[in-house]
Tab-separated table of C-alpha atoms in Angstrom:
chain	number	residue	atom	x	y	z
A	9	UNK	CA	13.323	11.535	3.050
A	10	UNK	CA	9.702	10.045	1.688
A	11	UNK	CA	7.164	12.794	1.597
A	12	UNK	CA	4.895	10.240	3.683
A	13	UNK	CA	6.154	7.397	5.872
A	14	UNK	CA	4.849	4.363	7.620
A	15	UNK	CA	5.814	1.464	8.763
A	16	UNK	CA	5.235	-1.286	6.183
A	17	UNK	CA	4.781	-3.558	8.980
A	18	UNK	CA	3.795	-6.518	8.441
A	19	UNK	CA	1.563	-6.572	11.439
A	20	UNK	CA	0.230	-9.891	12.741
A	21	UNK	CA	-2.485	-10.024	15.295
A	22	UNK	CA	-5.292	-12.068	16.798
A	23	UNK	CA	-8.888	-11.317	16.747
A	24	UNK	CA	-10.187	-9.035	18.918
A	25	UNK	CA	-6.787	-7.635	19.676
A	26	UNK	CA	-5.971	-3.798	19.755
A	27	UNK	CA	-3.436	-2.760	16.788
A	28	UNK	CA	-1.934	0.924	15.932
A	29	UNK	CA	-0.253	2.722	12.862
A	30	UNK	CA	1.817	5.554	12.616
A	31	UNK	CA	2.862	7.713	9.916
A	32	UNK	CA	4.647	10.774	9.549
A	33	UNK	CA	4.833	13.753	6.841
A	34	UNK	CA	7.467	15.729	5.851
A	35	UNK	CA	5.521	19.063	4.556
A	36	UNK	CA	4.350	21.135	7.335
A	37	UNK	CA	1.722	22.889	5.098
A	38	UNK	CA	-0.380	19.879	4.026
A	39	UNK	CA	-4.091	20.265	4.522
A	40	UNK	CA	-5.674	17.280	4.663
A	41	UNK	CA	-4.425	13.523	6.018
A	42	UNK	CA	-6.830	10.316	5.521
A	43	UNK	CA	-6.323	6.304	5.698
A	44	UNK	CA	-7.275	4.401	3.124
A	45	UNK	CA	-7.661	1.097	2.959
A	46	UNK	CA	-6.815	-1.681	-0.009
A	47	UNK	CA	-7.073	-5.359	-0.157
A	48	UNK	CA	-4.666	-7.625	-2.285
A	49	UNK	CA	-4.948	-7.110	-5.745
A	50	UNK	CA	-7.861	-4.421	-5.539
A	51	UNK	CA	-8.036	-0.773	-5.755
A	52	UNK	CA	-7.288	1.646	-2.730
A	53	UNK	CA	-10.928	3.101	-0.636
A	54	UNK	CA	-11.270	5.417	2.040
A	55	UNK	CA	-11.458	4.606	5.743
A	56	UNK	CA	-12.093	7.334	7.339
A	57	UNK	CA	-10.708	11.623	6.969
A	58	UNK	CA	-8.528	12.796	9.667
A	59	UNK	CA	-9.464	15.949	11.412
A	60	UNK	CA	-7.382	17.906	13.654
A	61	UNK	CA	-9.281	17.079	16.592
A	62	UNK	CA	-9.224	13.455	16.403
A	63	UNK	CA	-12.507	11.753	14.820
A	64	UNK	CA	-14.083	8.197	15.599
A	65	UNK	CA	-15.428	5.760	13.309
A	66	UNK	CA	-16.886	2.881	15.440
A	67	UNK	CA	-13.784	0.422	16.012
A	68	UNK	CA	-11.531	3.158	14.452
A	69	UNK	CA	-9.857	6.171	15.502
A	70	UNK	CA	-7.538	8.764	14.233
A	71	UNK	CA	-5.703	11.264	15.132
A	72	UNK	CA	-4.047	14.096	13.680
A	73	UNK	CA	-0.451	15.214	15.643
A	74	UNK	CA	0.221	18.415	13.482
A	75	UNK	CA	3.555	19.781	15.624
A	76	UNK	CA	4.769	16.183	15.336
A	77	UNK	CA	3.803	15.945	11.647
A	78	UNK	CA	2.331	12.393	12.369
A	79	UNK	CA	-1.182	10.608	11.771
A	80	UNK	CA	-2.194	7.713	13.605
A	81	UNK	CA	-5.055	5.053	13.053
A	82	UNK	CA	-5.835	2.471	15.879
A	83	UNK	CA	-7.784	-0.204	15.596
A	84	UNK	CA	-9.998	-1.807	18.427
A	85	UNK	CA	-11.927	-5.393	18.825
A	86	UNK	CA	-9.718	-6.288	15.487
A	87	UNK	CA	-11.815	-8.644	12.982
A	88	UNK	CA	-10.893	-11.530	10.512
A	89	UNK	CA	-11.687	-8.657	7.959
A	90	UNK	CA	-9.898	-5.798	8.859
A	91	UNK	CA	-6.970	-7.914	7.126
A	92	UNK	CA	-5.704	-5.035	4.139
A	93	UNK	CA	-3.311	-2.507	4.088
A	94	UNK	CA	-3.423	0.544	5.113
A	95	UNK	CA	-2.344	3.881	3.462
A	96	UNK	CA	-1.736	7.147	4.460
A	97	UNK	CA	-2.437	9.561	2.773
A	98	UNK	CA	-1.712	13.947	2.424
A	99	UNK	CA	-2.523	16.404	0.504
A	100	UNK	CA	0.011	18.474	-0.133
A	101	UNK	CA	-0.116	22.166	-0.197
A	102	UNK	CA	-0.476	22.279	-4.015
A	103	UNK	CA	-3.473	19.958	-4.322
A	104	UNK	CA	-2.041	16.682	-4.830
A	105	UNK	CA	-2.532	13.643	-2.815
A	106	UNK	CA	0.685	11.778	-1.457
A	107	UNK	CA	0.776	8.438	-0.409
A	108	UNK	CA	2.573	5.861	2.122
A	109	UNK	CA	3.789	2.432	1.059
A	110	UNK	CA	0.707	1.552	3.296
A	111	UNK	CA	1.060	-0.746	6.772
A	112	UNK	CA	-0.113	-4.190	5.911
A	113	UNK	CA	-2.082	-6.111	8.876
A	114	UNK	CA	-3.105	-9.382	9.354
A	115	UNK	CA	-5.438	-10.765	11.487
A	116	UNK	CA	-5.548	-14.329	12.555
A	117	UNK	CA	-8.027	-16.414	14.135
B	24	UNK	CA	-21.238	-0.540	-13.873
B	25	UNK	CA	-18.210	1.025	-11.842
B	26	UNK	CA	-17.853	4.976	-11.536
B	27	UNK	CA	-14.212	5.123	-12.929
B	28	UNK	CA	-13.404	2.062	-15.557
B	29	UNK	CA	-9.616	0.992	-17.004
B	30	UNK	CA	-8.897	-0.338	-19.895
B	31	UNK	CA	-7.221	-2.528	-20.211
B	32	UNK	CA	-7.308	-4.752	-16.789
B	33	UNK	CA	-4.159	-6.494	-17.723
B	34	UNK	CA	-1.436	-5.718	-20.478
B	35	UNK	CA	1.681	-7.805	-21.443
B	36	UNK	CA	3.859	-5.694	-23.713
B	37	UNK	CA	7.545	-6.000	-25.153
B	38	UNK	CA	10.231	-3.144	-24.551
B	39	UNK	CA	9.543	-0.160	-26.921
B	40	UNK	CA	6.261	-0.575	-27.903
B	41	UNK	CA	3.578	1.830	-27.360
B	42	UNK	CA	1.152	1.489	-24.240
B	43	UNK	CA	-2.730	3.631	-23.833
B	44	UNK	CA	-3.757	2.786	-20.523
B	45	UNK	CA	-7.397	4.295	-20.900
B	46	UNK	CA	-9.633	5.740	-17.873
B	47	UNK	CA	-13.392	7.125	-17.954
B	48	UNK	CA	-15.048	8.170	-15.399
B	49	UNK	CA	-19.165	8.781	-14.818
B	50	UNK	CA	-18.874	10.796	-11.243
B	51	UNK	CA	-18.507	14.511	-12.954
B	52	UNK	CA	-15.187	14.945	-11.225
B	53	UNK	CA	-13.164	17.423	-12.525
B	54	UNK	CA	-9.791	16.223	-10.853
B	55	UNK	CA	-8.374	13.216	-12.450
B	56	UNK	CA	-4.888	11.532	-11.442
B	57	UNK	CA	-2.771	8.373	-12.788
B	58	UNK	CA	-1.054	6.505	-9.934
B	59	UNK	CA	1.120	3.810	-10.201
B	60	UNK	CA	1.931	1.352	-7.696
B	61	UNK	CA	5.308	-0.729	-6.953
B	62	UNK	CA	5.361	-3.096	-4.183
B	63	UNK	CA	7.385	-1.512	-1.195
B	64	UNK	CA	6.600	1.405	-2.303
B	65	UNK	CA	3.265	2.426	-2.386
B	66	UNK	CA	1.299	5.066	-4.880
B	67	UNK	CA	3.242	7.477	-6.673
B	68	UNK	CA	1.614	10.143	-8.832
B	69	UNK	CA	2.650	10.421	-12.264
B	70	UNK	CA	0.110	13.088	-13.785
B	71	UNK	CA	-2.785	14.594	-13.190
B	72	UNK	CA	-5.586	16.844	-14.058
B	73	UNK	CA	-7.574	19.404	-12.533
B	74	UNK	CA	-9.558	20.500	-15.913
B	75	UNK	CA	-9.520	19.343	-19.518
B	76	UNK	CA	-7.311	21.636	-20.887
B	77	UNK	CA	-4.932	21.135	-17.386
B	78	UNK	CA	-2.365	19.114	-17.428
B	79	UNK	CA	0.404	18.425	-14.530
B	80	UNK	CA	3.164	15.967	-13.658
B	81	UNK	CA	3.456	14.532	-10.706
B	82	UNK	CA	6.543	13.147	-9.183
B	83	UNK	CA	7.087	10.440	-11.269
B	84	UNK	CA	6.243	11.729	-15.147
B	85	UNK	CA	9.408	10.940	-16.813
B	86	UNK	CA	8.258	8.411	-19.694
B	87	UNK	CA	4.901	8.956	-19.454
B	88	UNK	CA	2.503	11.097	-21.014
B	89	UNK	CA	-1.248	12.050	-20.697
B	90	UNK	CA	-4.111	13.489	-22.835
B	91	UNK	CA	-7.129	14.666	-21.223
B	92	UNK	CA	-9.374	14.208	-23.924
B	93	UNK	CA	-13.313	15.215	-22.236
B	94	UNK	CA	-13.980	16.116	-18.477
B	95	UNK	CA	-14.807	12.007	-18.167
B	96	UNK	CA	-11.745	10.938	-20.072
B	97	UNK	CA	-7.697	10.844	-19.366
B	98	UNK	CA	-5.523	8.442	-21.067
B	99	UNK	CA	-1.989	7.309	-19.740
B	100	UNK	CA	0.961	6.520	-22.826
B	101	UNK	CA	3.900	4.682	-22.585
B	102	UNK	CA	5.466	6.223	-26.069
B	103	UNK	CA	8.126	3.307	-25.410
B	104	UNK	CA	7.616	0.566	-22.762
B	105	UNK	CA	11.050	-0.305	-20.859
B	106	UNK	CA	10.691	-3.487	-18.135
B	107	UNK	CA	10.643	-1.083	-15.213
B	108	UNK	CA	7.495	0.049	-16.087
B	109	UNK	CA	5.880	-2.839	-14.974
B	110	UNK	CA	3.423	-1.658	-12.527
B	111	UNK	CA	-0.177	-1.663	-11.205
B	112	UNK	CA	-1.940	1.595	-12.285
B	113	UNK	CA	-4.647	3.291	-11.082
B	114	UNK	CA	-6.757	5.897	-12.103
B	115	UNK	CA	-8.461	8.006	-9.645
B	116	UNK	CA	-11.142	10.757	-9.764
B	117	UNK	CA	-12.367	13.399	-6.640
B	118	UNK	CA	-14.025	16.330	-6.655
B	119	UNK	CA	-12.589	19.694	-5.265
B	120	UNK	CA	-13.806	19.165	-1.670
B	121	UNK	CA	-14.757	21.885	0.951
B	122	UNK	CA	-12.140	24.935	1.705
B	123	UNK	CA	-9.033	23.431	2.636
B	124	UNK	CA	-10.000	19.648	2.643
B	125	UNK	CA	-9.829	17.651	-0.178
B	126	UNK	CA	-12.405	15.231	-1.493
B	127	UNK	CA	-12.016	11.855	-1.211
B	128	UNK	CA	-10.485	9.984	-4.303
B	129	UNK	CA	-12.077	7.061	-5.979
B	130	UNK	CA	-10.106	4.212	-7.748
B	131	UNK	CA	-10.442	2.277	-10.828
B	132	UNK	CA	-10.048	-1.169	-10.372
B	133	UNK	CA	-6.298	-1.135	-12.125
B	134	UNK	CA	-4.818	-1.697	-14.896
B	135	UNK	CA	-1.713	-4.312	-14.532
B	136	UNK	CA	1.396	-3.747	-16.973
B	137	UNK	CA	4.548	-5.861	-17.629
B	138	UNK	CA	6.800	-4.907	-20.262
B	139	UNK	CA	9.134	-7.806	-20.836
């Protein structure tokens, strides 16, 4: 089983339209979860940190399920330019940062 | 000028040569990791660094090696480049973050290897 899972998607949507990722982790200990987000060809960047009680970043939200070992990011109003992938991210109890294969979303016009 | 710079951008190599993948880095981090990345399946974490004189693999080391030559400087080898080494790889720098969450990482741009 993949340390860190998601759903590679791809996940096709029109503008404006309301669009949600899962991911799950298999090490109960990890201490901190984030999203990042890269466009094709270009390096990875951070979205937003996930905190345990949920945390809101204008259009985006996460959340943090830790008895379910699962992160979430949902996306509202969705935009032309919130076309990327998406990757979840750990870090894992000894300090290193674990990755997804990252959700890839599209949104059309 | 970017915070954390590969070199080179792009590589084409033959099978058994020799490979630097070079990464500096002007944000005073002292954590400093090598990633590569395969399509399907996202990042995976070859070595990385936590001090000059620290050195760690990650879950994918086999084939690699590293040298952490300054606090700003950690170099990725290939001693002998086989095909399924082709990869994207990035270099990435944080800092140690705040008790038990961890600073956010920053990227280089990439460095893109095929080994034919």
């Amino acid at each position: 089983r993949k340390e860190v899972e998601q759903d590679p998607g791809p996940f096709n949507v029109p503008e404006g339209a309301t669009v949600a990722f899962n991911c799950t982790y298999s090490n109960s200990a990890s201490q901190s979860f984030f999203w990042y987000r890269q466009d094709c060809r270009k390096e990875p960047k951070l979205l937003m940190s996930v905190y345990s009680s949920g945390n809101e970043d204008g259009r985006f939200t996460a959340q943090l399920n830790r008895a379910s070992q699962y992160i979430s990011l949902l996306i509202r109003d969705s935009k032309l330019s919130d076309s990327a992938t998406y990757l979840c991210v750990v870090n894992d109890y000894n300090n290193d940062m674990r990755f997804g294969a990252g959700t890839r979303l599209t949104v059309k016009p | 000028d970017a915070d954390v710079t590969q070199t080179p951008r792009n590589r084409i190599t033959k099978t058994g040569k020799r490979i630097m993948l070079e990464c500096s880095q002007t944000k005073g981090h002292d954590r400093m990791y090598w990633y590569r990345q395969d399509p399907g399946l996202g990042l995976r974490l070859i070595y990385y660094s936590f001090d000059v004189k620290d050195i760690n693999k990650g879950e994918i080391s086999d084939g690699y090696s590293v040298s952490r030559q300054a606090q700003a400087k950690f170099s990725l080898s290939l001693e002998s480049a086989i095909p399924n080494q082709t990869a994207l790889y990035f270099c990435a720098t944080r800092d140690r973050g705040s008790g038990s969450i961890a600073g956010e990482l920053f990227f280089g741009e990439g460095s893109r290897l095929t080994v034919l």
